[in-house]
PDB file of C-alpha atoms in Angstrom:
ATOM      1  CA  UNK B1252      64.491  80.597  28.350  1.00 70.00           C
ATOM      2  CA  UNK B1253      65.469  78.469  31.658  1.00 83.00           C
ATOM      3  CA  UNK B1254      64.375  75.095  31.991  1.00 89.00           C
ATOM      4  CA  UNK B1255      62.240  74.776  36.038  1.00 89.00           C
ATOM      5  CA  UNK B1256      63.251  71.135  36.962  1.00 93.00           C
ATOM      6  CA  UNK B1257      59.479  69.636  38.148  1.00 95.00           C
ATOM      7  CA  UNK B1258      58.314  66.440  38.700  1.00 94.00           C
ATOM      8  CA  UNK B1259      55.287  65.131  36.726  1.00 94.00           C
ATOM      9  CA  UNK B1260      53.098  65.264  39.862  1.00 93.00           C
ATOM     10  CA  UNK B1261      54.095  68.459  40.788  1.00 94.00           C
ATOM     11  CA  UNK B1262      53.604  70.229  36.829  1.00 96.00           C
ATOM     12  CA  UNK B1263      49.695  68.375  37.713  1.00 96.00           C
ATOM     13  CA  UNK B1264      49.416  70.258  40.755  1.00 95.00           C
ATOM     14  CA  UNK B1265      50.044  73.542  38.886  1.00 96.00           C
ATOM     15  CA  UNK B1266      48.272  72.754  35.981  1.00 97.00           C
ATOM     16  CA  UNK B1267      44.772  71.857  37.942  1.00 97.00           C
ATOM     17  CA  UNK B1268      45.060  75.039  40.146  1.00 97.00           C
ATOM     18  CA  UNK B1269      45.605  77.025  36.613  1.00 98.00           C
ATOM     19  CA  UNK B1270      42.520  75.052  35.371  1.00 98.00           C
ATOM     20  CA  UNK B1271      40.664  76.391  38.211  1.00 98.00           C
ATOM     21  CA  UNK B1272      41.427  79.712  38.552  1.00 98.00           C
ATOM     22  CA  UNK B1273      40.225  80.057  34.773  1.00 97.00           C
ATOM     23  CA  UNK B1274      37.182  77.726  35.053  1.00 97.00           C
ATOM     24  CA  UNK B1275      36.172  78.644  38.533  1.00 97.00           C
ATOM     25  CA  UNK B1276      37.494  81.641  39.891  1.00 97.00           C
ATOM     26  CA  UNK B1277      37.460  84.139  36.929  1.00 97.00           C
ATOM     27  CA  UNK B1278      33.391  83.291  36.632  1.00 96.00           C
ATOM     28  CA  UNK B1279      32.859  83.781  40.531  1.00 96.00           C
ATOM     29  CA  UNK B1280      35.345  87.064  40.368  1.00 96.00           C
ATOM     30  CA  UNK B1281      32.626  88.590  37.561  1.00 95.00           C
ATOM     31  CA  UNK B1282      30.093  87.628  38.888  1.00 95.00           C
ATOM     32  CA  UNK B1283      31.118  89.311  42.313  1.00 92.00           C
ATOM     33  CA  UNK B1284      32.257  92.376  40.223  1.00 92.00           C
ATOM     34  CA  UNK B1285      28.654  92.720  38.363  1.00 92.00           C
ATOM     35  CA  UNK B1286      27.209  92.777  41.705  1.00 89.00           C
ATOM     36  CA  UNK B1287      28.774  94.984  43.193  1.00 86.00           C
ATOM     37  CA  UNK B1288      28.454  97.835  40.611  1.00 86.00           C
ATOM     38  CA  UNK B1289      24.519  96.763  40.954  1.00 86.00           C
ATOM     39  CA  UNK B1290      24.749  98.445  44.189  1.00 81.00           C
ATOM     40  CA  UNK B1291      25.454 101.823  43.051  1.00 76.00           C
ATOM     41  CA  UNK B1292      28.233 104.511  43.953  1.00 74.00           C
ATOM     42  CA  UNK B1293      31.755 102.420  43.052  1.00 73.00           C
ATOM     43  CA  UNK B1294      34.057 104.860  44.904  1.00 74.00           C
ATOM     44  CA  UNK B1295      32.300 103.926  48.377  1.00 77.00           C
ATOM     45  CA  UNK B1296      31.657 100.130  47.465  1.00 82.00           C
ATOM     46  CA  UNK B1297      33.934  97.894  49.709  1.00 87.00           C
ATOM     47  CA  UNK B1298      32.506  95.053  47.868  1.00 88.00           C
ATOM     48  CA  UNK B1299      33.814  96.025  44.088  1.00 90.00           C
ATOM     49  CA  UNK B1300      36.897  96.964  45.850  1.00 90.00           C
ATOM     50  CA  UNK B1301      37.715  93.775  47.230  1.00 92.00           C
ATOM     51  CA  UNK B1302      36.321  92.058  43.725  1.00 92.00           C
ATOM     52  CA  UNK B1303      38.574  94.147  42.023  1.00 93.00           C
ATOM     53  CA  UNK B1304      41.419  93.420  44.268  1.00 95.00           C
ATOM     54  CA  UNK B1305      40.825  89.640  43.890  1.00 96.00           C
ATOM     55  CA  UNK B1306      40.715  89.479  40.559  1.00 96.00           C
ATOM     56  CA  UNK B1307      44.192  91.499  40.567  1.00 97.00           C
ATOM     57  CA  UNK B1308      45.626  88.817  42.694  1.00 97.00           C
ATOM     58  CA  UNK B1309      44.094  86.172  40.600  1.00 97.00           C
ATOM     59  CA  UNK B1310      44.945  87.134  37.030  1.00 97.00           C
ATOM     60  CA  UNK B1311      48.535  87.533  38.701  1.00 97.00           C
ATOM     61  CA  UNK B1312      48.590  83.859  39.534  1.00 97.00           C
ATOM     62  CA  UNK B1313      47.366  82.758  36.063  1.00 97.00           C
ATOM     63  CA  UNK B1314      50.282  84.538  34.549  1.00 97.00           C
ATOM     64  CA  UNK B1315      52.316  83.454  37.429  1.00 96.00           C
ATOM     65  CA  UNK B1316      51.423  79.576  36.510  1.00 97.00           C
ATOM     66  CA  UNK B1317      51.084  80.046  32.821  1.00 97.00           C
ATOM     67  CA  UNK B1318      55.270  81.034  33.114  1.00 95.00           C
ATOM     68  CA  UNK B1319      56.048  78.673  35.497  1.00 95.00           C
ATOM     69  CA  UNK B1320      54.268  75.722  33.279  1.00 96.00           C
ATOM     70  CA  UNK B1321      55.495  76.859  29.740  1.00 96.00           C
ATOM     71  CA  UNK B1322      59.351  76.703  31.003  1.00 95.00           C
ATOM     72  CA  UNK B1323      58.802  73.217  33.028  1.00 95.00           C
ATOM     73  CA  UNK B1324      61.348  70.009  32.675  1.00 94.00           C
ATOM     74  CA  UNK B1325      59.650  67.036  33.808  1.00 94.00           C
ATOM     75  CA  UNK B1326      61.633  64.960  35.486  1.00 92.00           C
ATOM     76  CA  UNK B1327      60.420  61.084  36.392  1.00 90.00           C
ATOM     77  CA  UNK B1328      62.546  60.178  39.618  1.00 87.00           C
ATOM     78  CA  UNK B1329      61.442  56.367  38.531  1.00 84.00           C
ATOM     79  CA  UNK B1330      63.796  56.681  35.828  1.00 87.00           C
ATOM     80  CA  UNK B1331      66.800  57.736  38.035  1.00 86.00           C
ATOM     81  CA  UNK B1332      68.874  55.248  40.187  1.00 82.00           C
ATOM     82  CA  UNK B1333      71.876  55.031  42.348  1.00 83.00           C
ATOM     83  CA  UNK B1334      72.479  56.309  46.018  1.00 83.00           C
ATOM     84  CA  UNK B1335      73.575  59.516  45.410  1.00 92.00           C
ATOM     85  CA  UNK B1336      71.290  62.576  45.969  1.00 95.00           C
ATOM     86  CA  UNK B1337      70.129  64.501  43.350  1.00 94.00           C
ATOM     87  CA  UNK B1338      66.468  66.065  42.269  1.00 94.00           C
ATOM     88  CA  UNK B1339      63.643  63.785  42.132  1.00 94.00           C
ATOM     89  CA  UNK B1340      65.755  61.806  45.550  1.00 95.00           C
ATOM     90  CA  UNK B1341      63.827  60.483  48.217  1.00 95.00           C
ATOM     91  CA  UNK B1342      66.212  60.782  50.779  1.00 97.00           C
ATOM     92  CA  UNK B1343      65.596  59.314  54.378  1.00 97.00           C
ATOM     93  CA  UNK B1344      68.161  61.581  57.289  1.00 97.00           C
ATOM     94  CA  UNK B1345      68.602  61.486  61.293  1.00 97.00           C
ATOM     95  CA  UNK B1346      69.040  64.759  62.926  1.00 94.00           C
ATOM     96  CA  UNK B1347      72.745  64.005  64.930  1.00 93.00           C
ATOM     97  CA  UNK B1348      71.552  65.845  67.426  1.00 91.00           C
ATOM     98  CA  UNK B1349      67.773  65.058  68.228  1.00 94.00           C
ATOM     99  CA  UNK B1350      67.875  61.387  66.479  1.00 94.00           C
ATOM    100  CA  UNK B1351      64.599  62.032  65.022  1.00 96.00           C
ATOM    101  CA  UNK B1352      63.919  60.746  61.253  1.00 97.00           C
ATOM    102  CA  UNK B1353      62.565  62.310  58.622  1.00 97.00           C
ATOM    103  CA  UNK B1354      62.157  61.632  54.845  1.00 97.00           C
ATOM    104  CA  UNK B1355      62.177  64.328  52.019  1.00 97.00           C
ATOM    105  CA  UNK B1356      61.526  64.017  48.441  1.00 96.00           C
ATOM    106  CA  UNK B1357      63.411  66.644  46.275  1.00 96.00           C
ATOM    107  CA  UNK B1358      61.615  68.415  44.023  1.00 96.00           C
ATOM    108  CA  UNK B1359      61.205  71.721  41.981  1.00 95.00           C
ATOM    109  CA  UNK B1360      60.837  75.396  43.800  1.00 94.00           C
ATOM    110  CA  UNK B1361      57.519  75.618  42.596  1.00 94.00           C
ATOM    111  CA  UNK B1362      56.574  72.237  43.939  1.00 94.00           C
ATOM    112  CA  UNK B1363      57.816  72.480  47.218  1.00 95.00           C
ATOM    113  CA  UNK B1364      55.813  71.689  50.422  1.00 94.00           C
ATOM    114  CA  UNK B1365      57.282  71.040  53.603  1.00 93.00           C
ATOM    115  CA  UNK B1366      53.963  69.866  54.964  1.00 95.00           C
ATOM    116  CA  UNK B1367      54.165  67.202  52.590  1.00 95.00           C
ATOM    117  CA  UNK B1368      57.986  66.359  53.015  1.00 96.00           C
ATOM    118  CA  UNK B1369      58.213  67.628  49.572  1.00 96.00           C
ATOM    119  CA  UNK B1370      61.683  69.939  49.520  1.00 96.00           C
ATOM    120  CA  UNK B1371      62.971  72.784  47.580  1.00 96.00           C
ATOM    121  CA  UNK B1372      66.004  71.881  45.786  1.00 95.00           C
ATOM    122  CA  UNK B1373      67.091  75.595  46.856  1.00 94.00           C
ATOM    123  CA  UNK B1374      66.217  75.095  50.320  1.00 95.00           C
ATOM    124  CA  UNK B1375      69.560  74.911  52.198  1.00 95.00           C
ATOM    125  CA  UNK B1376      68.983  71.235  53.698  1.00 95.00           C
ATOM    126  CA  UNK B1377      68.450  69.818  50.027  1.00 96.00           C
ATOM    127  CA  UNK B1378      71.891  72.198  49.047  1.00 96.00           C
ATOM    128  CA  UNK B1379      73.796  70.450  51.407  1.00 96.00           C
ATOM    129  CA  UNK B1380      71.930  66.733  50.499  1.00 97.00           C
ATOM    130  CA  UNK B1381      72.725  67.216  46.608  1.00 96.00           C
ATOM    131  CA  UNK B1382      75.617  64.966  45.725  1.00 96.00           C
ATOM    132  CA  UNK B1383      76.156  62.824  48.673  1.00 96.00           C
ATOM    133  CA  UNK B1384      75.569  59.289  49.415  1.00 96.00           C
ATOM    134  CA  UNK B1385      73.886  56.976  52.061  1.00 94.00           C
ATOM    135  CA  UNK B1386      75.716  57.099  55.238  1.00 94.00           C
ATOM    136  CA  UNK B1387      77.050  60.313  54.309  1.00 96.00           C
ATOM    137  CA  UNK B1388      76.873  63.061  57.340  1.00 96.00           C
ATOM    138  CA  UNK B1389      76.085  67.179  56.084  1.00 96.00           C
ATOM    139  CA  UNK B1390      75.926  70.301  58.292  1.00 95.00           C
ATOM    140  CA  UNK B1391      73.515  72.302  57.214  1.00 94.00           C
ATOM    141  CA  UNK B1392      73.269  76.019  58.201  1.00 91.00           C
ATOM    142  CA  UNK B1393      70.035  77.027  60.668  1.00 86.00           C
ATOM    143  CA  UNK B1394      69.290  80.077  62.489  1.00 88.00           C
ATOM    144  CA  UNK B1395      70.154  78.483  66.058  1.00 86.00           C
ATOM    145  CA  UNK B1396      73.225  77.123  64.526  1.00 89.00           C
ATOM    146  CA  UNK B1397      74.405  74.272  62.191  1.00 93.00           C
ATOM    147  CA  UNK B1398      72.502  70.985  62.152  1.00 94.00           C
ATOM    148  CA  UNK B1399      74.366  67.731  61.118  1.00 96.00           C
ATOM    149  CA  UNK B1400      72.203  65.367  59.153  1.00 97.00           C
ATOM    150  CA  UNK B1401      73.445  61.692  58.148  1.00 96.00           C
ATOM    151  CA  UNK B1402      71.884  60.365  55.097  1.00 97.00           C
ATOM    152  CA  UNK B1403      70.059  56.772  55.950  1.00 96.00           C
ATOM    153  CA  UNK B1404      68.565  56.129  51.939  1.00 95.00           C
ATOM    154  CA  UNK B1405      68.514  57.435  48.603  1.00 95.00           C
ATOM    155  CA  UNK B1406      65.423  56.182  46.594  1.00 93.00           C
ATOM    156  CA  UNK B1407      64.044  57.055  43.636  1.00 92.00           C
ATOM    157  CA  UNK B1408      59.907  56.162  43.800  1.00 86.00           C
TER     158      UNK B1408
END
């Protein structure tokens, strides 16, 4: 079985939502279900439906996370060094064209969240940042066209 590079803060984040979908949701989804066949007639009940249909999408997820967390590699960025770009990189880049800054950490797929500047190391930006050094310039393919990116820092925090 594959190895999912994952940072420790990252397999944490999947582990707690796990926890609560077991400890939290599964009760509530019961509950919801035992109620709604209280009500009578199941083939008409939009309620047990919708309970039913939850705890479908839930008991996906557990398996879902239960997969993702049995084949995880942690991987501590802290231990890494250098200025070249690879997973667990904090890398700092300017947008050639706009000159706006931003700063990504690259992590796992099932980590990833742009909102939190935390990137896929599939995404295609992170593709074109693996392997390449500070000052370093990458195009990077985008619906309205290439962007070129020049790498400002590698850190590893």
């Amino acid at each position: 079985m594959q190895k999912t590079p994952m940072t420790e803060k990252g397999l944490r984040r999947l582990e707690d939502e796990l926890r609560n979908l077991k400890s939290v949701e599964r009760p509530a989804i019961i509950r919801a279900i035992a109620e709604a066949r209280s009500h009578g007639d199941l083939s008409e009940n939009a309620e047990y439906h919708a309970a039913r249909e939850r705890q479908s999408f839930t008991e996906g997820r557990v398996l879902e996370l239960e997969s993702i967390i049995s084949t995880a590699e942690v991987i501590d960025p802290t231990t890494l060094s250098g200025d070249q770009v690879k997973f667990g990189a904090t890398v700092t880049v300017v947008d050639e064209d706009t000159d706006k800054e931003a700063t990504y950490q690259i992590v796992g797929v099932h980590e990833a969240d742009i909102k939190l500047n935390l990137l896929s190391i599939s995404s295609p930006l992170a593709k074109s940042l693996i392997g390449k050094h500070e000052g370093d310039t990458v195009s990077v393919p985008a619906p309205g066209g290439d962007r070129t990116y020049e790498i400002l820092s590698v850190k590893f925090i």
